[in-house]
PDB file of N, CA and C in Angstrom:
ATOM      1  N   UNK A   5     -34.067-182.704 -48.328  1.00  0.00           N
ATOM      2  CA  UNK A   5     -32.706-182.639 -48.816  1.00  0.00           C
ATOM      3  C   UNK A   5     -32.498-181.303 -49.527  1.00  0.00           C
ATOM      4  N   UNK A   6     -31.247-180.407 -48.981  1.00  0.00           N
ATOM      5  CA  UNK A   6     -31.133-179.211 -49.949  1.00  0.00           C
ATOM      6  C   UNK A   6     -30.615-179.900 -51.324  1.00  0.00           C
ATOM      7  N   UNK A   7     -30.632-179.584 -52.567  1.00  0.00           N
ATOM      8  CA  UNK A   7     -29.901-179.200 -53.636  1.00  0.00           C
ATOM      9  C   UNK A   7     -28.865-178.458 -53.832  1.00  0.00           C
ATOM     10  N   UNK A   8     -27.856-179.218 -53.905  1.00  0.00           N
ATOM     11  CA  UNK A   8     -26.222-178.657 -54.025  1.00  0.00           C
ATOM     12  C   UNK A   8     -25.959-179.180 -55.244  1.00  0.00           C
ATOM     13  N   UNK A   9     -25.568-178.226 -56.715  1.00  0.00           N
ATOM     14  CA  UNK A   9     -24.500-179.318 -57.057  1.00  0.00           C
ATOM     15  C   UNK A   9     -23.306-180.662 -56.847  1.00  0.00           C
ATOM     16  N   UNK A  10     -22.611-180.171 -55.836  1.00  0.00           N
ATOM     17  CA  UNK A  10     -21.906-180.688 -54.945  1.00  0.00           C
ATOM     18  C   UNK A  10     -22.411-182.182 -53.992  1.00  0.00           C
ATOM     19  N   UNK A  11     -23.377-182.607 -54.422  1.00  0.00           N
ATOM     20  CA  UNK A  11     -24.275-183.371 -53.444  1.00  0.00           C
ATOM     21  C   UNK A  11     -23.974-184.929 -54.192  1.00  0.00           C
ATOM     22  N   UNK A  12     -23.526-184.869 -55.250  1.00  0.00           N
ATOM     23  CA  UNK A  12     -23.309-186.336 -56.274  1.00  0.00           C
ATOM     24  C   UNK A  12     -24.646-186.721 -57.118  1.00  0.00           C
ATOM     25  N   UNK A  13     -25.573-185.649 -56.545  1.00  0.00           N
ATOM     26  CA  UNK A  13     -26.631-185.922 -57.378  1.00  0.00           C
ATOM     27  C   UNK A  13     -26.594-185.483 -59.079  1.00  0.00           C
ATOM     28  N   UNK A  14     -25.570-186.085 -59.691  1.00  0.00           N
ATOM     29  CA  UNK A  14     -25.222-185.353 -61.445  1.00  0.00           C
ATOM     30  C   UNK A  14     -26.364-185.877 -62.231  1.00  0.00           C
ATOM     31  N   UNK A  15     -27.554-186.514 -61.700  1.00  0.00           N
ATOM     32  CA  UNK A  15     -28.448-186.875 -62.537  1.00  0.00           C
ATOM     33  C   UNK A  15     -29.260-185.751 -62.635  1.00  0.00           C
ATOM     34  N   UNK A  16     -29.665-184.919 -61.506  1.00  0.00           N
ATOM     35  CA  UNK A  16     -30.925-183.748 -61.161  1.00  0.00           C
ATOM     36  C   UNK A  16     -30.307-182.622 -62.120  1.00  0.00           C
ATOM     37  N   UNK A  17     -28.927-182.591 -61.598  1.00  0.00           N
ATOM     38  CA  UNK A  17     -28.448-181.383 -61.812  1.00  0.00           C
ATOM     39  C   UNK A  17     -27.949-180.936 -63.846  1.00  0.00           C
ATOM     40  N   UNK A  18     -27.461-182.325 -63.987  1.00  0.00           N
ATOM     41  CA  UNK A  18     -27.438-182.266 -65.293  1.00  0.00           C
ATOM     42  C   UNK A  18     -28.932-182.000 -66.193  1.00  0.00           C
ATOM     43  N   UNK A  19     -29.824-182.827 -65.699  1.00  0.00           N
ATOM     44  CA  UNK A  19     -31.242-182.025 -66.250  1.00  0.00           C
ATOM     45  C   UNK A  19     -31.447-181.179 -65.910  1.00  0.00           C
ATOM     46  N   UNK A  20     -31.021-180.489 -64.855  1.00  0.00           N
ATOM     47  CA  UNK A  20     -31.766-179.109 -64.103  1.00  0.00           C
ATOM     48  C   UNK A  20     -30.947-178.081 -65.422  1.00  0.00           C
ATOM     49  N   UNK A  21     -29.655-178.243 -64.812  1.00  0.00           N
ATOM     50  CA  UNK A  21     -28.668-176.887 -65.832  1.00  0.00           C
ATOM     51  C   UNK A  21     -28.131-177.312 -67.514  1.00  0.00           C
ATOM     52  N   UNK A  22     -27.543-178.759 -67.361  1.00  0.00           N
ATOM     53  CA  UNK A  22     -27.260-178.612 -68.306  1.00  0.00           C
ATOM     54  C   UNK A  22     -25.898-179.286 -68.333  1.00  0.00           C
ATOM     55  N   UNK A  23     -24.882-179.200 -66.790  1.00  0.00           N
ATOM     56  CA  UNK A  23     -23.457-179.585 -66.537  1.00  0.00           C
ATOM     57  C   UNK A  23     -23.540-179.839 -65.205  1.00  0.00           C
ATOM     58  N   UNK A  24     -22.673-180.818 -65.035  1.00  0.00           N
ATOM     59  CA  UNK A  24     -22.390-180.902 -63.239  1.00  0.00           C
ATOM     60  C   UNK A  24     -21.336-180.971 -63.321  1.00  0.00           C
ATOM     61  N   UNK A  25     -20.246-180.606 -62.166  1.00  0.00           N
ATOM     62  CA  UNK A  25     -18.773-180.849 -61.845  1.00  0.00           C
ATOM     63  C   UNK A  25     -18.213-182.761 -61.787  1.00  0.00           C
ATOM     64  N   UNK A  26     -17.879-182.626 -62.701  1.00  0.00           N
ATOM     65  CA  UNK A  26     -16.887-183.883 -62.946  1.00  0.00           C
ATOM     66  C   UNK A  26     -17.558-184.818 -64.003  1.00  0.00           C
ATOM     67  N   UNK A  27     -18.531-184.344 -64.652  1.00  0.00           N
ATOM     68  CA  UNK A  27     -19.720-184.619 -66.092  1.00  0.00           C
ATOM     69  C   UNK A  27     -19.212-184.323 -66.894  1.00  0.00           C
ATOM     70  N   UNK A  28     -19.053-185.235 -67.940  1.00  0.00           N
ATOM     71  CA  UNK A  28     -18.514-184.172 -69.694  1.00  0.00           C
ATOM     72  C   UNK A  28     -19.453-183.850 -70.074  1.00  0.00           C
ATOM     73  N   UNK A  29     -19.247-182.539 -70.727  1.00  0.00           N
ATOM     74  CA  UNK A  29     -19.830-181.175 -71.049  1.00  0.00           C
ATOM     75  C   UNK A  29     -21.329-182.093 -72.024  1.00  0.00           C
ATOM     76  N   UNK A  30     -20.688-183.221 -72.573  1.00  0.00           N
ATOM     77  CA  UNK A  30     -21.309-183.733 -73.320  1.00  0.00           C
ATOM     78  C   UNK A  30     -22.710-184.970 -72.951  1.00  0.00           C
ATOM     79  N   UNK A  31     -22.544-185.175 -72.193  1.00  0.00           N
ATOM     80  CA  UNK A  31     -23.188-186.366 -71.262  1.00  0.00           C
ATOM     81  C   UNK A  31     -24.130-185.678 -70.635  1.00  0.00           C
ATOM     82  N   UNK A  32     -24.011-183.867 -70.124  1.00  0.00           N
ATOM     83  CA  UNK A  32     -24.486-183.422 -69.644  1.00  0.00           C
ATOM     84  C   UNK A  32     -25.183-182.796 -70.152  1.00  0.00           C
ATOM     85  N   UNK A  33     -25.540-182.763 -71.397  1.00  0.00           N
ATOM     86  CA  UNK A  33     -25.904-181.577 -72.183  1.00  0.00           C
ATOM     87  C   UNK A  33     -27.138-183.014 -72.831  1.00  0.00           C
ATOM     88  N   UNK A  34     -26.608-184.305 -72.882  1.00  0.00           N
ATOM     89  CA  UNK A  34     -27.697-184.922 -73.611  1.00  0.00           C
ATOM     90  C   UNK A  34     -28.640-185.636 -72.345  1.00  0.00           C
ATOM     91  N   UNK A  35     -28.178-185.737 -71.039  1.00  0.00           N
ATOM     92  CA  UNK A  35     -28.953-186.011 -69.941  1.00  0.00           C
ATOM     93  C   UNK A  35     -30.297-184.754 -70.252  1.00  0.00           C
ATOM     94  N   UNK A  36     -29.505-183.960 -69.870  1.00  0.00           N
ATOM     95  CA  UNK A  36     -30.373-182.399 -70.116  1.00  0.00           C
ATOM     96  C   UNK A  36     -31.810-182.640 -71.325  1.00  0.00           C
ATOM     97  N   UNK A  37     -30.844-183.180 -72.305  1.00  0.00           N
ATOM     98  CA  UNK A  37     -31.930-183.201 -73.373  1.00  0.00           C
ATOM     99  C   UNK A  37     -32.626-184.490 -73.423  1.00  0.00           C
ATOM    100  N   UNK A  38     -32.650-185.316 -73.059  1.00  0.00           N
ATOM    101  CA  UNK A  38     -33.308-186.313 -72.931  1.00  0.00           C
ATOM    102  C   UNK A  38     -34.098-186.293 -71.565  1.00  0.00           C
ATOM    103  N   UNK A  39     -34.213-185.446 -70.591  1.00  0.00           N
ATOM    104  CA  UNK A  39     -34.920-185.310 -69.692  1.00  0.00           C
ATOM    105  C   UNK A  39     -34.175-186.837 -68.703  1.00  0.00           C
ATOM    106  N   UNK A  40     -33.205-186.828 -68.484  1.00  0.00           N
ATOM    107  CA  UNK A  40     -32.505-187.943 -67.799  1.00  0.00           C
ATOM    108  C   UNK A  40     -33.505-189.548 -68.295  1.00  0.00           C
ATOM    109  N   UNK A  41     -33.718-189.752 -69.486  1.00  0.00           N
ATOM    110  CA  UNK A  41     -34.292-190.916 -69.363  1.00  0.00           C
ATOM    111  C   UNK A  41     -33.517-191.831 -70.717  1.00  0.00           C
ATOM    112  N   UNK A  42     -33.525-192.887 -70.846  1.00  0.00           N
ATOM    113  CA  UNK A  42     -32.532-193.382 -71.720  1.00  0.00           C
ATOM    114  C   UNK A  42     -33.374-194.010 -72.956  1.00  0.00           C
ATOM    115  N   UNK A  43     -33.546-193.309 -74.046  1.00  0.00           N
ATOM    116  CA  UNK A  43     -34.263-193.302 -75.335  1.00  0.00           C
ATOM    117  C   UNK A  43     -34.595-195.247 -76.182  1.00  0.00           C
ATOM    118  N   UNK A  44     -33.522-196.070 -75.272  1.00  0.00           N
ATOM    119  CA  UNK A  44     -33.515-197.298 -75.383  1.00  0.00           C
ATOM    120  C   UNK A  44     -35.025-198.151 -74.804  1.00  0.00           C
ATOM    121  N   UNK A  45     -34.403-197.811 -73.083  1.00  0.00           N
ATOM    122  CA  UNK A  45     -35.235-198.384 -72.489  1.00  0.00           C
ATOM    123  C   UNK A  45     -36.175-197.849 -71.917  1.00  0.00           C
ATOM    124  N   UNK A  46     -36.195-196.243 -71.798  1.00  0.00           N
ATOM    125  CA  UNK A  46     -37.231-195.170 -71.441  1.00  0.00           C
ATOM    126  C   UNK A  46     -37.224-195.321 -69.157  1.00  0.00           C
ATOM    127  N   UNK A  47     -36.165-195.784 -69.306  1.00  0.00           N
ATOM    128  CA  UNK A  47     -35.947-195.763 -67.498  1.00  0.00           C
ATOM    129  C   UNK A  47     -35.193-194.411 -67.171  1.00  0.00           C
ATOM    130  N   UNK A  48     -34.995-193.852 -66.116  1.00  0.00           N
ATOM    131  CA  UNK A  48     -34.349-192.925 -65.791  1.00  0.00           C
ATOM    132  C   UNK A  48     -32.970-193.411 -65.282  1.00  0.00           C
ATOM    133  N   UNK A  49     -32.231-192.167 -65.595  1.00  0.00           N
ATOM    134  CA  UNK A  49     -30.926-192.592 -65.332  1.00  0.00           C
ATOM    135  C   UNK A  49     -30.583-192.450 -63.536  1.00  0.00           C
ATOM    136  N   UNK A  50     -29.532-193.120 -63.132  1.00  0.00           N
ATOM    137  CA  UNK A  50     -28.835-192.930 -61.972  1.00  0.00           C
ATOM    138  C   UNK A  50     -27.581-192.745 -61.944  1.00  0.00           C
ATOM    139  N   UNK A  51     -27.421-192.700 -60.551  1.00  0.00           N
ATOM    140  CA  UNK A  51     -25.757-192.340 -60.141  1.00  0.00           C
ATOM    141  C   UNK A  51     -24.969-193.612 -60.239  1.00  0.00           C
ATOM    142  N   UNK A  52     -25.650-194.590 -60.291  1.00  0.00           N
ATOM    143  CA  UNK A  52     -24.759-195.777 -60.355  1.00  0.00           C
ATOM    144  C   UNK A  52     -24.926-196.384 -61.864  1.00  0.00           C
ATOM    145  N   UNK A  53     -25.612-195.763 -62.665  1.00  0.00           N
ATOM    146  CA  UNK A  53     -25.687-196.293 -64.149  1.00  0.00           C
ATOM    147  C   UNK A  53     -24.338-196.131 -65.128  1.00  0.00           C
ATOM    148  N   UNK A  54     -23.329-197.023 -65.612  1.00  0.00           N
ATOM    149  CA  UNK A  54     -22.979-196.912 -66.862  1.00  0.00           C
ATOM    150  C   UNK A  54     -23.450-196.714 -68.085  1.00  0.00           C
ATOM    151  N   UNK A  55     -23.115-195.177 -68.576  1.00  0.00           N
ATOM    152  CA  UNK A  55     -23.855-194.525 -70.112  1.00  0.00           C
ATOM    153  C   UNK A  55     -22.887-194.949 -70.789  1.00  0.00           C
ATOM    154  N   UNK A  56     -23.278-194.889 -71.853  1.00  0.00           N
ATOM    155  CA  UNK A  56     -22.371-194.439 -73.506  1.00  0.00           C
ATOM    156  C   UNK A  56     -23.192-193.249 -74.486  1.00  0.00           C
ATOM    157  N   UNK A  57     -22.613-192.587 -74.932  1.00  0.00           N
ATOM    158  CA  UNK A  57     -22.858-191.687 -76.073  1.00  0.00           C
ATOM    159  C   UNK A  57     -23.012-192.660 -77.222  1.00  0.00           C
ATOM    160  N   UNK A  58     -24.152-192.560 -77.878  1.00  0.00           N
ATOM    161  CA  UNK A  58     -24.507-193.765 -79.111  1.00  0.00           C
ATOM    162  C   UNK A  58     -24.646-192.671 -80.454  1.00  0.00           C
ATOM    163  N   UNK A  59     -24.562-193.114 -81.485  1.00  0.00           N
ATOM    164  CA  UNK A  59     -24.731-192.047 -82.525  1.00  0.00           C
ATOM    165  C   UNK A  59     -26.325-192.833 -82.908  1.00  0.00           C
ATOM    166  N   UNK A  60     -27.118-192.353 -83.188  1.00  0.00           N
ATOM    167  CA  UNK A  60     -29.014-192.641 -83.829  1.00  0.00           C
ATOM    168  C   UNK A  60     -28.569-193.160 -84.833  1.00  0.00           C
ATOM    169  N   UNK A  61     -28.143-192.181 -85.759  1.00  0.00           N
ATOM    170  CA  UNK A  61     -27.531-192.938 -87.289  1.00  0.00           C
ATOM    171  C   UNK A  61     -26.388-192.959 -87.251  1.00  0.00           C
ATOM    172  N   UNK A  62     -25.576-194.678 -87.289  1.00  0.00           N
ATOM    173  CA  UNK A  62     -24.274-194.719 -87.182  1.00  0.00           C
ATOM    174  C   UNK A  62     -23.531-194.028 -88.180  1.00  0.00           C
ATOM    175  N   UNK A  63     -22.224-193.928 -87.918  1.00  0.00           N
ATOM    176  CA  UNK A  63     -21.186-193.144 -88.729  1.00  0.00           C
ATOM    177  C   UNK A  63     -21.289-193.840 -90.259  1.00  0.00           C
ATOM    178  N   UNK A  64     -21.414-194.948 -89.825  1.00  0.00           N
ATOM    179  CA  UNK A  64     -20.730-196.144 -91.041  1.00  0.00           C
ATOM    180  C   UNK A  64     -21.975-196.056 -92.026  1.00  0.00           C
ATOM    181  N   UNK A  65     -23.370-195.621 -91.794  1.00  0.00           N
ATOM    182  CA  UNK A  65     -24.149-195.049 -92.401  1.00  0.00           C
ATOM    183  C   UNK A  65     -24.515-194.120 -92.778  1.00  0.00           C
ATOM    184  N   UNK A  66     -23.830-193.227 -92.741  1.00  0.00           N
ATOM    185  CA  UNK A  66     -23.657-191.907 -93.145  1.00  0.00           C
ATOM    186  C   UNK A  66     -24.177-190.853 -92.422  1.00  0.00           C
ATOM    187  N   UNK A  67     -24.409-191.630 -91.181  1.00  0.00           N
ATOM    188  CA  UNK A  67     -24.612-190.727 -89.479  1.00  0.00           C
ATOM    189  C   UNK A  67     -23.582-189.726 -89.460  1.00  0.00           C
ATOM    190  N   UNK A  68     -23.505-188.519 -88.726  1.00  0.00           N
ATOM    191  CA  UNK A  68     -22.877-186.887 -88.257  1.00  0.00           C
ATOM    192  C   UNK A  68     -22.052-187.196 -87.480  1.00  0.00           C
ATOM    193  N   UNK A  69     -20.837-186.915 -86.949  1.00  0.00           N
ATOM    194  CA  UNK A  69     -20.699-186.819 -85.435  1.00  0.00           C
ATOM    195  C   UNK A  69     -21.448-185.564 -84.683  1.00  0.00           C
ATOM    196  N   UNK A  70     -22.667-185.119 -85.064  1.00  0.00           N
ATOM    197  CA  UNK A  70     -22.868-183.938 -84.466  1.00  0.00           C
ATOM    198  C   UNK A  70     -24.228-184.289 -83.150  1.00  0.00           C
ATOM    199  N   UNK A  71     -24.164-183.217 -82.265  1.00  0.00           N
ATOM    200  CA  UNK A  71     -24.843-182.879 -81.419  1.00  0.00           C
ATOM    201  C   UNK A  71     -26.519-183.573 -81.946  1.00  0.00           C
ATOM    202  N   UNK A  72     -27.243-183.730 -82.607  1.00  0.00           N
ATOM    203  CA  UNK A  72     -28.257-184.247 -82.883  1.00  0.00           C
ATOM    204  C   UNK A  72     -28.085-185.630 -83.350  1.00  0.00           C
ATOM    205  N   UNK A  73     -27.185-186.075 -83.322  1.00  0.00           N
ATOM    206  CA  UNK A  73     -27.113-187.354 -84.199  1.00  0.00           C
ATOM    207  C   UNK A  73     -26.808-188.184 -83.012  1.00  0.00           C
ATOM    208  N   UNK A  74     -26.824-187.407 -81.592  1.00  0.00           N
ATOM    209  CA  UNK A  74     -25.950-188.042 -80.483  1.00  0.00           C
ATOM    210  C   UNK A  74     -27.044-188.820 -80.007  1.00  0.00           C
ATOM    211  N   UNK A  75     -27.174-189.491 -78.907  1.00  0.00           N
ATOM    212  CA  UNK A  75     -28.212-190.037 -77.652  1.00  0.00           C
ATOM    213  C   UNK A  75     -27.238-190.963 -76.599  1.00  0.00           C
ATOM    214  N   UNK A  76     -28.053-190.711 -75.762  1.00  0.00           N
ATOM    215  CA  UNK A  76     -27.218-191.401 -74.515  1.00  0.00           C
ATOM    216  C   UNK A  76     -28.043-192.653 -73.853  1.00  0.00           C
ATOM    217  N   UNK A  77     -27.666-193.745 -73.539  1.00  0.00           N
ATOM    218  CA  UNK A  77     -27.907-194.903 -72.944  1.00  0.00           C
ATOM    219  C   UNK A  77     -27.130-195.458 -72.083  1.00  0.00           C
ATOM    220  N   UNK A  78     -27.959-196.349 -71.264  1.00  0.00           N
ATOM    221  CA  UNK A  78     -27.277-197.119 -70.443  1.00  0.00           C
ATOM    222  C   UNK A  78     -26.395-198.082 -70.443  1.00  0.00           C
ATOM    223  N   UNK A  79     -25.737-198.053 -70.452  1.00  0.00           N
ATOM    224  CA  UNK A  79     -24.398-199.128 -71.473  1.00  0.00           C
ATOM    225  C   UNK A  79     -24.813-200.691 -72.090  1.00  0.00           C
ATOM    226  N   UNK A  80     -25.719-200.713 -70.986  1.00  0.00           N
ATOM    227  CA  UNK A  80     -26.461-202.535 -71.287  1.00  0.00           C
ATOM    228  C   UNK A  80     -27.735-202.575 -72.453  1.00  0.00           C
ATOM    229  N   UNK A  81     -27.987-201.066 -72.097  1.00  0.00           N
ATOM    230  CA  UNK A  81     -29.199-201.161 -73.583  1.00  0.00           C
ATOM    231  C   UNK A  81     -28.222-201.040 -75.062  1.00  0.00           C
ATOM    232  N   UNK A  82     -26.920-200.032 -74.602  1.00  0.00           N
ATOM    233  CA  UNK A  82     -26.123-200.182 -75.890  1.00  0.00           C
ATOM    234  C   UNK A  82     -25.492-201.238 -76.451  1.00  0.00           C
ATOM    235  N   UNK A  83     -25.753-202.202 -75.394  1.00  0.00           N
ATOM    236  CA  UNK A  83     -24.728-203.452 -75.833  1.00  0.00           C
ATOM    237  C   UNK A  83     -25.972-204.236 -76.812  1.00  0.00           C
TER     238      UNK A  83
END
């Protein structure tokens, strides 16, 4: 298989660079940093997975909204 952005593969590509076309900047940047794997359940992510952006330390605890305070999961480990 070549490697295209363009290919729907936003899991490779978001770890590879960092962003894929039609990825928020943000989703893509913590795929990236998490090495596509989900800090919950330690599985890798897919194209058919529902994420959420989770804060580590919630707000209501005096958690950041910032870039380190972020992590990403699979929506069912967030639930």
């Amino acid at each position: 298989m070549v490697a295209s952005p363009y290919n729907g593969d936003w899991n490779y590509w978001s770890k590879r660079r960092g962003e894929y076309p039609g990825t928020p900047s943000r989703v893509a940047k913590l795929i990236k940093k998490q090495k596509g794997i989900c800090t919950h359940c330690g599985l890798n992510f897919t194209r058919e997975d529902l994420l959420e952006v989770d804060h580590i330390i919630p707000k209501s605890k005096g958690g950041k909204d910032t870039f380190s305070n972020l992590q990403l999961l699979h929506r069912h480990c967030h639930d």
